[in-house]
């Protein structure tokens, strides 16, 4: 059985790795040695070298610089989407859990309806209707994502609502809004935040997946999914143009999933 | 002459279609501790909830006469009395202000000291999750005392505590009663607690009071077979 100390080390390690990735995304413009959008007809599909660490793509663009800029797009879009879904889902969940009644019934049946379809199928359909683009992809994924947070927040709210201090607050004349924000939200935040963290990997796959299918970020903007999609046509000639963005995607998803797992294990350890 | 703080007349309570409390008659006076004793599922907590007008409990018949504004409640769960994440001083301030009282930190510190809570200033700046169950229960009792209720309703206030903490809580309640002449209705399944602190004891079984009297009468000369069985079931310390 793992000790608390070993779990703490795992958590710190994964947090450090995640932090490094985030810093890379933030400072991508500083770290990139070349302009990621600069084409160069003389350097088309060049193998990795001292000048181009990850080689070049079909338009002579620096793959390494595009991977760094892609980190910014992918990671920030993911974080933004998870954050928005978290806020909306948690708010809906708390309102449903606290007030119950017809609003709770209606919203939870809507959540059930949304969850009846596979998330990516819905996302592809909605993104297609919206005509693609990063915002369209985020909306498409966000349509199903809020339900996870809403259900979790609702469940925890219904538990916290039973506590005597909530009854005392009601008897003191505190409004529902006050009770939700002051008493319920702080006490349900931890499990819902942990869920948000574990959603990052899935969301990243979703955004990259839609971009790969041409329904997310479109060229020339650097994004890992769209880079893989562009480069797969000439993978046999210039495999680095696929492998490096794919590798970056895999590593990032593993790191954030590892962080989510580490946090859950650490929290659940007695 | 003692005041009647609580008068329960022919009270029957139910959850949906299940009768849980059946024709209870009870009175609680000032300067008195009344313990209701019974096994789990006998309806003790439901009775307390009915007294507190819990909307989840259906009143089938009878009446409860008391002044809700002069009542304090101590619950079983010491960790449920406070928001675990908010500082005690903020929560106590909120409680006092909502009851029309002023928050005076020195008075609170004096009360903490009187009831044996050391380092009151540090306690006020702490959060409930940082405290043990026993400490939280004692602080909850202190918070209730700040409102100066005439009557305390206690739902198994020691069942979630270790023996030492339970003893401290029992002493605290007894001293509070002596000082302020309040009436205390205490629900418990622990005969030892009832024997130690109660003036009167009521034995509850399957929703009914089957026997009641002074502590000496109940423990010295129990009449009902169930009461005798309860006494006999109390584990004895070896040696």
Tab-separated table of C-alpha atoms in Angstrom, chain A residues 162-166 168-170 172-174 178 182-184 186-188, chain B residues 55-56 75 77 79-86 90-91 94-95 98-99:
chain	number	residue	atom	x	y	z
A	162	UNK	CA	-28.378	18.234	5.267
A	163	UNK	CA	-25.804	19.571	7.713
A	164	UNK	CA	-27.071	21.336	10.841
A	165	UNK	CA	-25.089	24.506	10.120
A	166	UNK	CA	-27.050	24.945	6.895
A	168	UNK	CA	-28.982	27.108	11.337
A	169	UNK	CA	-28.126	29.540	8.544
A	170	UNK	CA	-31.643	29.200	7.105
A	172	UNK	CA	-31.029	32.840	10.925
A	173	UNK	CA	-32.722	34.297	7.892
A	174	UNK	CA	-29.848	33.974	5.439
A	178	UNK	CA	-25.793	33.606	0.659
A	182	UNK	CA	-20.761	31.150	1.688
A	183	UNK	CA	-21.474	27.683	2.955
A	184	UNK	CA	-22.111	25.249	0.148
A	186	UNK	CA	-16.508	26.209	-0.311
A	187	UNK	CA	-17.469	22.751	0.930
A	188	UNK	CA	-18.068	21.208	-2.477
B	55	UNK	CA	-40.708	19.758	7.938
B	56	UNK	CA	-39.663	16.219	7.038
B	75	UNK	CA	-26.744	17.933	17.545
B	77	UNK	CA	-22.609	15.299	14.840
B	79	UNK	CA	-18.596	18.299	12.868
B	80	UNK	CA	-21.952	19.414	11.491
B	81	UNK	CA	-22.585	22.301	13.858
B	82	UNK	CA	-20.170	24.571	12.016
B	83	UNK	CA	-19.114	25.161	8.450
B	84	UNK	CA	-15.821	23.235	8.523
B	85	UNK	CA	-14.009	25.792	6.379
B	86	UNK	CA	-14.989	29.097	7.983
B	90	UNK	CA	-16.774	34.694	11.727
B	91	UNK	CA	-19.374	32.032	12.374
B	94	UNK	CA	-22.857	35.703	12.246
B	95	UNK	CA	-24.819	33.685	14.814
B	98	UNK	CA	-28.553	37.239	13.379
B	99	UNK	CA	-29.990	36.845	16.894
